[in-house]
Coordinates of C-alpha atoms in Angstrom, one line a residue:
X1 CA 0.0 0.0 0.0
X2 CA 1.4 3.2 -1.2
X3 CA 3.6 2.1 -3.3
X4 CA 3.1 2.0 -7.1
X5 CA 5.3 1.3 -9.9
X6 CA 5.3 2.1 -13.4
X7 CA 3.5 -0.8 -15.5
X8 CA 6.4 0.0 -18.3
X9 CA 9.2 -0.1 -16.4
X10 CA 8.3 -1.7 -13.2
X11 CA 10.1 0.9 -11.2
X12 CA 9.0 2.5 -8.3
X13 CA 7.2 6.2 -9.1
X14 CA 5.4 6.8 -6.4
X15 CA 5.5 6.1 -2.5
X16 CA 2.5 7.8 -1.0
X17 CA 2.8 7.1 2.9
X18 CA 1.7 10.2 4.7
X19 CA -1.2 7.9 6.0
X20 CA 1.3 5.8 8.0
X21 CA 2.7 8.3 10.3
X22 CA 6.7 6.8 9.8
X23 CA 9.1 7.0 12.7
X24 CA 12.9 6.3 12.6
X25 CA 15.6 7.5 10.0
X26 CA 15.0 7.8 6.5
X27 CA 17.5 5.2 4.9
X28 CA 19.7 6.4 2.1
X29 CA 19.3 3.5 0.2
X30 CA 15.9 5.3 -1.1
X31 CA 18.0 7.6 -2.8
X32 CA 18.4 4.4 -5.3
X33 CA 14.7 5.0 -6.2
X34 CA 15.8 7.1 -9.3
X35 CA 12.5 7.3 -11.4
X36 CA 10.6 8.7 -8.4
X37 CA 7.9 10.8 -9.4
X38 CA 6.1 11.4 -6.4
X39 CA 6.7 11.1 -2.5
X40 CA 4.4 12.0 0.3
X41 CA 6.4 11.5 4.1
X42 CA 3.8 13.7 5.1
X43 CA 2.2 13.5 9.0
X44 CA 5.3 11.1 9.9
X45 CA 7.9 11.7 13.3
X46 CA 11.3 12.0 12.1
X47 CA 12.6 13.5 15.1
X48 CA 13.5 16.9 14.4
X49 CA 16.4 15.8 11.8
X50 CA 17.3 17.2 8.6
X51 CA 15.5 16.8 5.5
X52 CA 17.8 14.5 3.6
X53 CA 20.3 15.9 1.0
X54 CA 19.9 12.5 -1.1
X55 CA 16.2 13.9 -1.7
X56 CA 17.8 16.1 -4.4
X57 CA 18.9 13.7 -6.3
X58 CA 15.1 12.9 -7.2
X59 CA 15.4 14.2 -10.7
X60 CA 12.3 13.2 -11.8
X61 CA 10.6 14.5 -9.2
X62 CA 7.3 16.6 -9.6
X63 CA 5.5 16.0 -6.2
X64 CA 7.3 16.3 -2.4
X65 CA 5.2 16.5 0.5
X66 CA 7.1 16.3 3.7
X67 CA 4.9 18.5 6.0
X68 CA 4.1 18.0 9.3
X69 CA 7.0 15.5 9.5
X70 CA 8.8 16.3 12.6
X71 CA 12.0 17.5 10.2
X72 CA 14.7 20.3 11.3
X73 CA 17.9 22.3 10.8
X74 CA 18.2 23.9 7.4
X75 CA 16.8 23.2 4.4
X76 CA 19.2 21.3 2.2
X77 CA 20.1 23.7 -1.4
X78 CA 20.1 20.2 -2.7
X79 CA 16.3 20.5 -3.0
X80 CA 17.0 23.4 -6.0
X81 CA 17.9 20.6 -8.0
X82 CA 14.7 19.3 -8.6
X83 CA 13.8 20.9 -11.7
X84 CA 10.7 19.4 -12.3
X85 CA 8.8 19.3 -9.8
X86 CA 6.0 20.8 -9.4
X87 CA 4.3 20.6 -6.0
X88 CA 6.7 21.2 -2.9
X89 CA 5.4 21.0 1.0
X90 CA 7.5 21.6 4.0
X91 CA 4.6 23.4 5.8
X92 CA 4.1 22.5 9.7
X93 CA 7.7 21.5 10.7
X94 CA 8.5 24.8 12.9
X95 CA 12.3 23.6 13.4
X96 CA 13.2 24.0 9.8
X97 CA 14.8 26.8 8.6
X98 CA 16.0 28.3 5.8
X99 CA 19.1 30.8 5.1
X100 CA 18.5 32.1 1.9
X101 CA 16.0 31.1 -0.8
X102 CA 18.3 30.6 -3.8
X103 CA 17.5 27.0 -4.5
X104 CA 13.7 27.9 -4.5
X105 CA 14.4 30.3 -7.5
X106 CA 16.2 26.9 -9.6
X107 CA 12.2 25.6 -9.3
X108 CA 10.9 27.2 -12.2
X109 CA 8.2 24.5 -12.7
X110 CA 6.1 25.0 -9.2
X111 CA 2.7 25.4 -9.0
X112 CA 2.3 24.8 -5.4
X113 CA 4.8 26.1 -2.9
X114 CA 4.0 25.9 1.0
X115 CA 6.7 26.5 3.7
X116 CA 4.0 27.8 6.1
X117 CA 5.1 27.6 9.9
X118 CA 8.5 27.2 9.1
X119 CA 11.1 30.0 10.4
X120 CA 12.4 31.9 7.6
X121 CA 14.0 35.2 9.2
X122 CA 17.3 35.1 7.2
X123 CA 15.7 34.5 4.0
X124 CA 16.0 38.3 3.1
X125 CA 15.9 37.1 -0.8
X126 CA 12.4 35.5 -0.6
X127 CA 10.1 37.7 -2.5
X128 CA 12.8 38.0 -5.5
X129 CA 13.2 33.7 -5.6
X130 CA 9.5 34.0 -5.4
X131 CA 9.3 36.8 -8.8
X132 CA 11.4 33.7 -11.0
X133 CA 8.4 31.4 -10.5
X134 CA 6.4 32.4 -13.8
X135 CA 3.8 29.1 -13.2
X136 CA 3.1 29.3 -9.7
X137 CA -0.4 29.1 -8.4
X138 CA -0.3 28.9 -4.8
X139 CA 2.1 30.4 -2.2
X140 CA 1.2 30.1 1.6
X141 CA 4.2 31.4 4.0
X142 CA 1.9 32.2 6.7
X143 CA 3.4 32.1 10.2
X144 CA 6.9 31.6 9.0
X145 CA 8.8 34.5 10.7
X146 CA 9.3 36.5 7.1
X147 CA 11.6 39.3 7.3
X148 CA 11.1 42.8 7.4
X149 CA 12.0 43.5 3.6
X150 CA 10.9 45.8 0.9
X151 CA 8.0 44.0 -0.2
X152 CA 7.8 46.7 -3.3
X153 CA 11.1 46.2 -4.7
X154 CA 10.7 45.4 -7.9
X155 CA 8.1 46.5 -10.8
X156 CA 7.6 43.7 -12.8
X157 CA 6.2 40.4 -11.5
X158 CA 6.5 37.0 -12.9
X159 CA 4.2 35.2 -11.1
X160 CA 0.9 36.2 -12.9
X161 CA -0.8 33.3 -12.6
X162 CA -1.4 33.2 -8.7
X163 CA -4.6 32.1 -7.6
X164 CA -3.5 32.3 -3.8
X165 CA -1.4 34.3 -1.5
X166 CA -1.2 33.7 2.1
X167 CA 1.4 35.1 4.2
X168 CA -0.5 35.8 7.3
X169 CA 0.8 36.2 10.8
X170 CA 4.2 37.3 9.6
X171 CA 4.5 40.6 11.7
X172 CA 7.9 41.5 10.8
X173 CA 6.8 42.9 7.4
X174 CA 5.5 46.4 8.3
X175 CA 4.6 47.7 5.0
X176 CA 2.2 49.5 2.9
X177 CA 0.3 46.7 0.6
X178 CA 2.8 46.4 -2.5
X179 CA 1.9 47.4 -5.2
X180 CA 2.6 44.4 -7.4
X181 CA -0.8 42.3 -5.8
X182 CA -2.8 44.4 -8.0
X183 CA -0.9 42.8 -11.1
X184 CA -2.3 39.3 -10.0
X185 CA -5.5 39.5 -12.1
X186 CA -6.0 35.3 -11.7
X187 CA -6.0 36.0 -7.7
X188 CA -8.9 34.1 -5.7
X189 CA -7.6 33.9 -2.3
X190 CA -5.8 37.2 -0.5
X191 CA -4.6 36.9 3.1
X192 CA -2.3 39.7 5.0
X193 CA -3.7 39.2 8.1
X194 CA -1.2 40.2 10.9
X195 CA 1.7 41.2 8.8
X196 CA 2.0 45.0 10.5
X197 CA 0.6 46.7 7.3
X198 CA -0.2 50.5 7.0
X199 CA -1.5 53.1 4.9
X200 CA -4.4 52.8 3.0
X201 CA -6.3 50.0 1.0
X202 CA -6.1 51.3 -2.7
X203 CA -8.6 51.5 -5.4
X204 CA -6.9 48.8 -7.3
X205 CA -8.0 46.4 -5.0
X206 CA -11.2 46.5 -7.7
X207 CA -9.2 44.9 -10.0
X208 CA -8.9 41.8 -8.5
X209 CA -12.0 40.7 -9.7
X210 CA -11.3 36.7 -8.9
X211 CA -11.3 37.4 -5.7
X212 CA -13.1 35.1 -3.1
X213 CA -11.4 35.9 -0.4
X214 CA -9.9 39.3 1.5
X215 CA -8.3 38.9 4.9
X216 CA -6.5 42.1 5.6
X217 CA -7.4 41.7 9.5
X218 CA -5.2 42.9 12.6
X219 CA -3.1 45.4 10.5
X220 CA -3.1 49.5 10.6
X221 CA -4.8 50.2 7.7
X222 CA -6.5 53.6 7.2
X223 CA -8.4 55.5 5.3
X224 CA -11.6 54.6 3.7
X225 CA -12.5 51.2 2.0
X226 CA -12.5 52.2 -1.4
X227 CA -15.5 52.3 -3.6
X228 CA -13.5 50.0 -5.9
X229 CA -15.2 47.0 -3.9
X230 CA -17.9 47.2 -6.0
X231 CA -15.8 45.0 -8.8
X232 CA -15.2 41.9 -6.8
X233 CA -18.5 40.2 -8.1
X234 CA -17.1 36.8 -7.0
X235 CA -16.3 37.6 -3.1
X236 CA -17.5 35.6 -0.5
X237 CA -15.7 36.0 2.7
X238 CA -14.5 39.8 3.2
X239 CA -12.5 40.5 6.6
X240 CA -10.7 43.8 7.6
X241 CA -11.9 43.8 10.9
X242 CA -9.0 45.3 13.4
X243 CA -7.6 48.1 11.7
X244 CA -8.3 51.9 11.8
X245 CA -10.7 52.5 8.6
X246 CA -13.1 55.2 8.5
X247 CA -15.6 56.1 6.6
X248 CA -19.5 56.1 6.4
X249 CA -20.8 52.4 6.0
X250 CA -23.7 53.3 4.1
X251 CA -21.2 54.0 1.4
X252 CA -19.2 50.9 2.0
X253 CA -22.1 49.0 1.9
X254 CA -24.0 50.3 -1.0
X255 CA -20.9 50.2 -2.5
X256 CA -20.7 46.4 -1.7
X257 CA -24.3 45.6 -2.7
X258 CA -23.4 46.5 -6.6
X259 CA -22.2 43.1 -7.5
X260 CA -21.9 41.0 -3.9
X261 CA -24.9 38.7 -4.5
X262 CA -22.3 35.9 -3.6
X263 CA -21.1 37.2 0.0
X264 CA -21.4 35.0 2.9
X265 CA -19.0 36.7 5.4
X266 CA -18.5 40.3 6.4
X267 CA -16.5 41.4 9.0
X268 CA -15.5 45.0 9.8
X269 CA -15.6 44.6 13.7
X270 CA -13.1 46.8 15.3
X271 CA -12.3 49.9 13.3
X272 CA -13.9 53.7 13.3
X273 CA -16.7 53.1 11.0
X274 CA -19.6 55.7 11.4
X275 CA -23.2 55.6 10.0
X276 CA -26.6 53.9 10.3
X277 CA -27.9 50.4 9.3
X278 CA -30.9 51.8 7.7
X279 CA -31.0 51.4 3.8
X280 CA -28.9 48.6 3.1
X281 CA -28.8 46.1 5.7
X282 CA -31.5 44.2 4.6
X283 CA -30.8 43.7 0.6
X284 CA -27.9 41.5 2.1
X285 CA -29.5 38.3 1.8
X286 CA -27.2 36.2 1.3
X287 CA -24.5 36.8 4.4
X288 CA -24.2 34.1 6.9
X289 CA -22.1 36.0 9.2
X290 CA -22.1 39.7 10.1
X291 CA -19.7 41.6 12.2
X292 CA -19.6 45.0 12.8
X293 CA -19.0 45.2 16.8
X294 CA -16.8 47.8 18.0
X295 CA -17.4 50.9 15.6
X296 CA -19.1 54.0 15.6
X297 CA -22.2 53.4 14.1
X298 CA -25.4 55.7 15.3
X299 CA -29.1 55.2 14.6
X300 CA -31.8 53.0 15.0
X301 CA -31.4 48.9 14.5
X302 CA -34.0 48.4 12.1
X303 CA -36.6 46.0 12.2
X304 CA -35.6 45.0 8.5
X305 CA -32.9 42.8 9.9
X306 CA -35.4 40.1 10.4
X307 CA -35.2 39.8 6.6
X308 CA -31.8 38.7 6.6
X309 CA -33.0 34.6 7.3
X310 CA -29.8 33.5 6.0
X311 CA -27.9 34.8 9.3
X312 CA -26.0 33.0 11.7
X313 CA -24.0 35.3 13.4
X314 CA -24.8 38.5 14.1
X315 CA -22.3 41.0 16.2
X316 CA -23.1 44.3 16.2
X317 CA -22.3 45.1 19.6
X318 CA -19.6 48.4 21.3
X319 CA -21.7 51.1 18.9
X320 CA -23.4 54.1 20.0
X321 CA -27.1 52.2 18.5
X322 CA -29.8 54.7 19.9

């Protein structure tokens, strides 16, 4: 189980064994395995020692999935020699590190990349091995100690084709949002939560109209939300609670109500909204959850809510409701 060979060769291809949670060393003898396609360690206990080198030697490689397998130490560079692969996950192991991220930039052919929960501080190179990705679909780096680093520091980006972004919880990076996002016109997925980000949400956020998802929570964003929202036709789950934005939500939410037919989740809680519920509340049918506790917000509660049958959650509490 979990193994599979190639019915023209007979060689081994693949060894999917994340299911068997492995213990022990990894013998190098494995390293003989030369037509290996695809190998999943995943969920295994190898007790905090370093991914081995031999792995590198994989040349056939397209999918690695070592996450949450107990590994440590650095990341070999060996792993910059798979040229093919495809799919590489080394999220959930906390004790590995990485000093640079040269050998990510030799992966040309990723789609996937995930190194979430790892501890990347020294990689001051990330975002520029990230820009010679040009087929890359997914990046998650969330919780992996990112430097502080000029996250606008170059013009043109290569990676085009991201459908998701997710470097949340990295509060070393204490920036304004770069400017580059708004070049990621396949984008679905978009989360900056907790990465010490400032200034304002720009109107080129309505470009992004693939977007499903926004998390831009626990930052310092200001300023208003832009009108711009009204473009994301496809959102469902919209979060910038904890910030500082201002504005009047009847704008915001009329603003939303354009083209949001799809939107399940809202959540401004925590920021210096002002304004009434009246007007617009109740044409959001659709939203399952609604936060907007901790605000400004004035008036009456109307009695329209009760229209809203889809609700589930419902927070509108730390206002100044008459």
């Amino acid at each position: 189980s979990g193994v599979r060979c190639s019915k023209k060769t007979s060689r081994v291809i693949q060894l999917d064994l994340g299911e068997f949670a492995l213990q022990g060393e990894i013998s190098p003898t494995l390293a003989a395995l030369t037509n290996l396609v695809y190998l999943n360690l995943s969920q295994s206990d190898f007790g905090k020692v370093s991914i081995p080198e031999f792995i590198g030697s994989f040349k056939l490689l397209r999918y690695l999935d070592l996450s949450g397998a107990h590994f440590g130490g650095p990341v070999p560079p060996q792993l910059g020699n798979l040229s093919r692969l495809q799919h590489l996950d080394l999220s959930g192991s906390n004790m590995i590190t990485a000093d640079n991220f040269h050998w990510v930039s030799k992966l040309t052919s990723l789609r996937y990349l995930d190194l979430s929960w790892s501890y990347l501080a020294a990689s001051l190179d990330w975002l520029q091995a990230v820009n010679m990705l040009p087929f890359l679909q997914v990046l998650r780096l969330n919780d992996a100690s990112l430097p502080a680093t000029n996250l606008n520091s170059f013009s043109q980006v290569n990676f085009t084709t991201l459908k998701i972004l997710d470097l949340k919880s990295n509060t070393n990076l204490n920036s304004s949002l770069p400017s580059w996002i708004w070049n990621l016109s396949s984008l679905s997925e978009l989360d900056l939560s907790s990465c010490g980000l400032s200034g304002v949400i720009p109107d080129e956020l309505g470009k992004l109209t693939s977007l499903k998802f926004v998390g831009l929570t626990d930052n310092k964003l200001e300023g208003s939300i832009p009108r711009s929202v009204s473009g994301l036709c496809n959102l469902v789950h919209l979060d910038l609670s904890g910030n500082l934005l201002s504005g009047d939500i009847t704008v915001i939410a009329k603003a939303l109500l354009h083209c949001m037919k799809r939107l399940l989740i809202l959540d401004l809680a925590d920021n210096k909204l002002k304004g009434n519920l009246s007007g617009w509340l109740e044409q959001m049918a659709s939203l399952r959850v609604l936060d907007l506790s901790k605000n400004s917000l004035s008036g009456d509660v109307p009695a329209s809510m009760g229209k809203l049958l889809n609700l589930k959650h419902l927070d509108i509490s730390s206002n100044s409701f008459g």
